[in-house]
mmCIF file of C-alpha atoms in Angstrom:
data_model
loop_
_atom_site.group_PDB
_atom_site.id
_atom_site.type_symbol
_atom_site.label_atom_id
_atom_site.label_comp_id
_atom_site.label_asym_id
_atom_site.label_seq_id
_atom_site.Cartn_x
_atom_site.Cartn_y
_atom_site.Cartn_z
ATOM 1 C CA UNK A 167 -12.490 11.110 7.552
ATOM 2 C CA UNK A 168 -12.560 7.933 9.111
ATOM 3 C CA UNK A 169 -13.355 5.140 6.757
ATOM 4 C CA UNK A 170 -14.995 2.006 7.462
ATOM 5 C CA UNK A 171 -13.558 -1.495 8.146
ATOM 6 C CA UNK A 172 -15.152 -2.753 4.093
ATOM 7 C CA UNK A 173 -13.737 0.250 2.359
ATOM 8 C CA UNK A 174 -10.838 1.199 4.131
ATOM 9 C CA UNK A 175 -7.557 0.101 1.348
ATOM 10 C CA UNK A 176 -4.526 0.461 4.574
ATOM 11 C CA UNK A 177 -2.368 -1.181 2.297
ATOM 12 C CA UNK A 178 -4.029 -2.460 -0.145
ATOM 13 C CA UNK A 179 -5.880 -5.482 1.627
ATOM 14 C CA UNK A 180 -9.145 -4.613 -0.885
ATOM 15 C CA UNK A 181 -6.809 -5.683 -3.666
ATOM 16 C CA UNK A 182 -6.223 -8.692 -1.625
ATOM 17 C CA UNK A 183 -10.049 -9.186 -1.282
ATOM 18 C CA UNK A 184 -11.075 -8.782 -4.561
ATOM 19 C CA UNK A 185 -8.521 -11.175 -6.212
ATOM 20 C CA UNK A 186 -9.902 -13.543 -3.515
ATOM 21 C CA UNK A 187 -13.821 -12.712 -4.185
ATOM 22 C CA UNK A 188 -13.332 -14.970 -6.591
ATOM 23 C CA UNK A 189 -12.551 -18.258 -4.744
ATOM 24 C CA UNK A 190 -14.421 -20.569 -1.980
ATOM 25 C CA UNK A 191 -11.945 -18.685 0.506
ATOM 26 C CA UNK A 192 -12.178 -15.150 1.659
ATOM 27 C CA UNK A 193 -8.873 -13.991 2.034
ATOM 28 C CA UNK A 194 -5.963 -14.791 0.238
ATOM 29 C CA UNK A 195 -4.487 -18.595 0.218
ATOM 30 C CA UNK A 196 -1.454 -19.662 -1.461
ATOM 31 C CA UNK A 197 0.858 -23.289 -0.169
ATOM 32 C CA UNK A 198 3.545 -23.635 -2.337
ATOM 33 C CA UNK A 199 6.583 -21.162 -1.652
ATOM 34 C CA UNK A 200 7.817 -19.206 -4.806
ATOM 35 C CA UNK A 201 10.856 -17.330 -5.403
ATOM 36 C CA UNK A 202 9.568 -14.363 -4.740
ATOM 37 C CA UNK A 203 8.731 -15.393 -0.737
ATOM 38 C CA UNK A 204 12.869 -15.863 -1.093
ATOM 39 C CA UNK A 205 13.248 -12.037 -2.061
ATOM 40 C CA UNK A 206 15.064 -9.724 0.403
ATOM 41 C CA UNK A 207 12.710 -6.542 1.574
ATOM 42 C CA UNK A 208 14.074 -3.168 1.492
ATOM 43 C CA UNK A 209 14.095 -1.848 4.831
ATOM 44 C CA UNK A 210 16.606 1.312 4.211
ATOM 45 C CA UNK A 211 15.153 4.766 2.932
ATOM 46 C CA UNK A 212 16.396 5.903 -0.099
ATOM 47 C CA UNK A 213 18.550 9.125 0.123
ATOM 48 C CA UNK A 214 15.047 10.818 -1.932
ATOM 49 C CA UNK A 215 12.703 9.668 0.867
ATOM 50 C CA UNK A 216 14.844 10.691 4.068
ATOM 51 C CA UNK A 217 14.926 14.333 1.614
ATOM 52 C CA UNK A 218 13.192 16.423 4.217
ATOM 53 C CA UNK A 219 10.413 18.512 2.569
ATOM 54 C CA UNK A 220 11.438 21.681 0.546
ATOM 55 C CA UNK A 221 9.152 22.518 -2.067
ATOM 56 C CA UNK A 222 5.903 21.126 -3.546
ATOM 57 C CA UNK A 223 8.683 19.569 -6.668
ATOM 58 C CA UNK A 224 10.815 17.968 -4.345
ATOM 59 C CA UNK A 225 8.152 16.630 -1.799
ATOM 60 C CA UNK A 226 6.054 14.689 -4.816
ATOM 61 C CA UNK A 227 8.783 13.085 -6.072
ATOM 62 C CA UNK A 228 9.837 11.632 -2.117
ATOM 63 C CA UNK A 229 6.031 10.736 -1.523
ATOM 64 C CA UNK A 230 6.085 8.900 -4.738
ATOM 65 C CA UNK A 231 9.378 7.258 -3.964
ATOM 66 C CA UNK A 232 7.769 6.672 -0.608
ATOM 67 C CA UNK A 233 4.603 4.863 -1.847
ATOM 68 C CA UNK A 234 7.341 2.645 -4.652
ATOM 69 C CA UNK A 235 8.734 1.163 -1.599
ATOM 70 C CA UNK A 236 5.404 0.618 0.331
ATOM 71 C CA UNK A 237 4.005 -1.471 -2.434
ATOM 72 C CA UNK A 238 7.500 -2.781 -2.826
ATOM 73 C CA UNK A 239 7.703 -4.105 0.582
ATOM 74 C CA UNK A 240 4.102 -4.793 1.419
ATOM 75 C CA UNK A 241 4.010 -7.570 -1.984
ATOM 76 C CA UNK A 242 6.784 -9.147 -0.775
ATOM 77 C CA UNK A 243 5.467 -9.820 2.448
ATOM 78 C CA UNK A 244 2.250 -10.955 1.554
ATOM 79 C CA UNK A 245 4.450 -12.827 -1.171
ATOM 80 C CA UNK A 246 6.052 -14.908 2.304
ATOM 81 C CA UNK A 247 2.298 -15.258 3.691
ATOM 82 C CA UNK A 248 2.254 -12.161 5.981
ATOM 83 C CA UNK A 249 4.490 -13.791 8.699
ATOM 84 C CA UNK A 250 6.179 -11.242 9.542
ATOM 85 C CA UNK A 251 4.780 -7.304 8.988
ATOM 86 C CA UNK A 252 7.374 -5.500 10.729
ATOM 87 C CA UNK A 253 9.561 -4.137 7.267
ATOM 88 C CA UNK A 254 6.673 -1.735 7.191
ATOM 89 C CA UNK A 255 7.351 -0.523 10.357
ATOM 90 C CA UNK A 256 9.100 3.082 9.179
ATOM 91 C CA UNK A 257 7.502 2.994 5.957
ATOM 92 C CA UNK A 258 3.831 2.681 6.985
ATOM 93 C CA UNK A 259 2.980 2.631 10.868
ATOM 94 C CA UNK A 260 -0.054 3.063 11.005
ATOM 95 C CA UNK A 261 -0.836 0.292 8.577
ATOM 96 C CA UNK A 262 0.392 -2.212 10.552
ATOM 97 C CA UNK A 263 0.167 -3.359 14.369
ATOM 98 C CA UNK A 264 -3.523 -3.935 14.146
ATOM 99 C CA UNK A 265 -3.638 -1.911 11.003
ATOM 100 C CA UNK A 266 -5.608 -2.386 7.490
ATOM 101 C CA UNK A 267 -1.913 -4.100 6.149
ATOM 102 C CA UNK A 268 -2.470 -6.728 9.347
ATOM 103 C CA UNK A 269 -6.240 -7.645 8.557
ATOM 104 C CA UNK A 270 -4.429 -8.832 5.350
ATOM 105 C CA UNK A 271 -1.375 -10.187 6.350
ATOM 106 C CA UNK A 272 -3.138 -11.998 9.299
ATOM 107 C CA UNK A 273 -5.328 -13.601 6.655
ATOM 108 C CA UNK A 274 -2.480 -15.130 3.906
ATOM 109 C CA UNK A 275 -0.750 -16.344 7.588
ATOM 110 C CA UNK A 276 -3.982 -18.145 9.142
ATOM 111 C CA UNK A 277 -4.820 -19.731 5.582
ATOM 112 C CA UNK A 278 -1.613 -20.425 5.068
ATOM 113 C CA UNK A 279 -1.530 -18.106 1.264
ATOM 114 C CA UNK A 280 0.766 -16.240 -0.795
ATOM 115 C CA UNK A 281 1.059 -13.547 -3.341
ATOM 116 C CA UNK A 282 2.426 -13.475 -6.636
ATOM 117 C CA UNK A 283 3.134 -10.617 -8.795
ATOM 118 C CA UNK A 284 3.543 -6.734 -7.694
ATOM 119 C CA UNK A 285 1.055 -3.990 -7.821
ATOM 120 C CA UNK A 286 1.948 -1.062 -10.446
ATOM 121 C CA UNK A 287 0.446 2.112 -10.223
ATOM 122 C CA UNK A 288 -0.147 5.757 -12.650
ATOM 123 C CA UNK A 289 -0.304 9.338 -10.174
ATOM 124 C CA UNK A 290 -2.833 10.621 -11.848
ATOM 125 C CA UNK A 291 -3.100 13.799 -9.548
ATOM 126 C CA UNK A 292 -1.127 14.923 -6.016
ATOM 127 C CA UNK A 293 -1.634 18.433 -4.040
ATOM 128 C CA UNK A 294 0.789 19.080 -1.860
ATOM 129 C CA UNK A 295 0.162 20.853 2.071
ATOM 130 C CA UNK A 296 1.182 21.263 5.107
ATOM 131 C CA UNK A 297 1.743 18.164 7.631
ATOM 132 C CA UNK A 298 0.270 19.250 11.107
ATOM 133 C CA UNK A 299 0.886 16.219 13.450
ATOM 134 C CA UNK A 300 -1.521 15.209 15.988
ATOM 135 C CA UNK A 301 0.229 14.707 19.151
ATOM 136 C CA UNK A 302 3.601 16.624 19.707
ATOM 137 C CA UNK A 303 5.971 18.109 17.139
ATOM 138 C CA UNK A 304 6.322 21.720 15.059
ATOM 139 C CA UNK A 305 3.621 21.349 11.588
ATOM 140 C CA UNK A 306 5.969 20.905 8.353
ATOM 141 C CA UNK A 307 5.348 22.760 5.631
ATOM 142 C CA UNK A 308 5.056 20.758 2.322
ATOM 143 C CA UNK A 309 5.067 17.752 4.112
ATOM 144 C CA UNK A 310 1.983 15.871 3.120
ATOM 145 C CA UNK A 311 1.251 14.573 0.048
ATOM 146 C CA UNK A 312 -2.138 13.268 -0.894
ATOM 147 C CA UNK A 313 -2.751 11.250 -4.356
ATOM 148 C CA UNK A 314 -4.855 10.707 -7.132
ATOM 149 C CA UNK A 315 -3.250 6.814 -7.930
ATOM 150 C CA UNK A 316 -4.478 4.466 -10.285
ATOM 151 C CA UNK A 317 -3.368 1.366 -9.136
ATOM 152 C CA UNK A 318 -2.769 -1.567 -11.324
ATOM 153 C CA UNK A 319 -3.450 -5.307 -10.215
ATOM 154 C CA UNK A 320 -2.797 -7.204 -13.370
ATOM 155 C CA UNK A 321 -0.069 -8.895 -12.387
ATOM 156 C CA UNK A 322 -0.710 -9.277 -8.346
ATOM 157 C CA UNK A 323 -2.577 -12.811 -8.086
ATOM 158 C CA UNK A 324 -3.296 -14.948 -4.808
ATOM 159 C CA UNK A 325 -2.682 -18.768 -4.270
ATOM 160 C CA UNK A 326 -4.863 -20.661 -2.498
ATOM 161 C CA UNK A 327 -3.557 -23.609 0.247
ATOM 162 C CA UNK A 328 -4.575 -25.432 -2.964
ATOM 163 C CA UNK A 329 -1.988 -23.584 -5.058
ATOM 164 C CA UNK A 330 -4.879 -22.897 -7.222
ATOM 165 C CA UNK A 331 -4.668 -18.822 -8.386
ATOM 166 C CA UNK A 332 -8.120 -16.951 -7.828
ATOM 167 C CA UNK A 333 -8.068 -15.874 -11.258
ATOM 168 C CA UNK A 334 -8.666 -12.396 -12.074
ATOM 169 C CA UNK A 335 -11.794 -11.321 -10.368
ATOM 170 C CA UNK A 336 -13.716 -7.108 -10.854
ATOM 171 C CA UNK A 337 -10.916 -4.467 -12.505
ATOM 172 C CA UNK A 338 -7.376 -5.015 -12.595
ATOM 173 C CA UNK A 339 -6.972 -1.423 -12.487
ATOM 174 C CA UNK A 340 -8.814 0.857 -9.576
ATOM 175 C CA UNK A 341 -9.178 4.738 -8.300
ATOM 176 C CA UNK A 342 -7.367 4.923 -4.867
ATOM 177 C CA UNK A 343 -6.358 7.613 -3.233
ATOM 178 C CA UNK A 344 -2.881 8.113 -1.722
ATOM 179 C CA UNK A 345 -1.497 9.896 1.451
ATOM 180 C CA UNK A 346 1.978 10.084 2.320
ATOM 181 C CA UNK A 347 3.529 12.608 5.103
ATOM 182 C CA UNK A 348 7.094 13.151 7.164
ATOM 183 C CA UNK A 349 6.748 11.651 10.044
ATOM 184 C CA UNK A 350 9.830 10.484 12.154
ATOM 185 C CA UNK A 351 12.901 11.736 9.928
ATOM 186 C CA UNK A 352 11.435 9.865 6.229
ATOM 187 C CA UNK A 353 8.358 10.091 4.096
ATOM 188 C CA UNK A 354 5.622 7.341 5.196
ATOM 189 C CA UNK A 355 2.558 6.374 3.358
ATOM 190 C CA UNK A 356 -0.570 7.297 5.952
ATOM 191 C CA UNK A 357 -3.530 6.595 4.381
ATOM 192 C CA UNK A 358 -4.032 4.450 1.559
ATOM 193 C CA UNK A 359 -7.568 3.662 0.463
ATOM 194 C CA UNK A 360 -10.626 3.193 -2.490
ATOM 195 C CA UNK A 361 -11.514 6.570 -3.685
ATOM 196 C CA UNK A 362 -14.979 7.838 -2.929
ATOM 197 C CA UNK A 363 -14.914 4.146 -1.225
ATOM 198 C CA UNK A 364 -15.942 1.775 -4.370
ATOM 199 C CA UNK A 365 -14.124 0.344 -6.734
ATOM 200 C CA UNK A 366 -14.069 2.792 -9.790
ATOM 201 C CA UNK A 367 -12.116 1.198 -13.002
ATOM 202 C CA UNK A 368 -9.258 3.447 -14.297
ATOM 203 C CA UNK A 369 -6.359 3.528 -16.871
ATOM 204 C CA UNK A 370 -2.714 2.961 -16.066
ATOM 205 C CA UNK A 371 -0.866 2.994 -19.391
#
């Protein structure tokens, strides 16, 4: 089902918006570069993320690895001010090039802002199904994993144009739904949104 702009997560753009909701600006913002802006961005899939789906257990393990990589690359790009989203091309191709991740990156770049810290998560539930490509290609058994997550953004901060931390606004741990698929010879994140289109607190411990 299609999500609306305000409720669709798309690479955690909503998390960034929540972090900024207490600031004068509507978008993330930093001014000084931090150590995170110099961090290398991983772009090579691990063997687990490149392993073709053969069972429920293997698919879930690969989906978790892909989602962890996605968050690591997402936060690194945001820490660099959102200036180059291309490292997500193979990891979450549907969330860039004007997708939901692009909205966050564009806001950061436009305002000269950046983020600091990392985003953590805990898988609460998972479901494995057959991935059915929309255009070409055969159906892939065990090729789609839908996960219910508790995402912890307590260490993820937006720094405003004047170097001011936006502070903590709203729940620091929120319920999310993510979808990871076998696509292009590796596991990729295809969807990432707030569960039930609303902010719901959860426990990631």
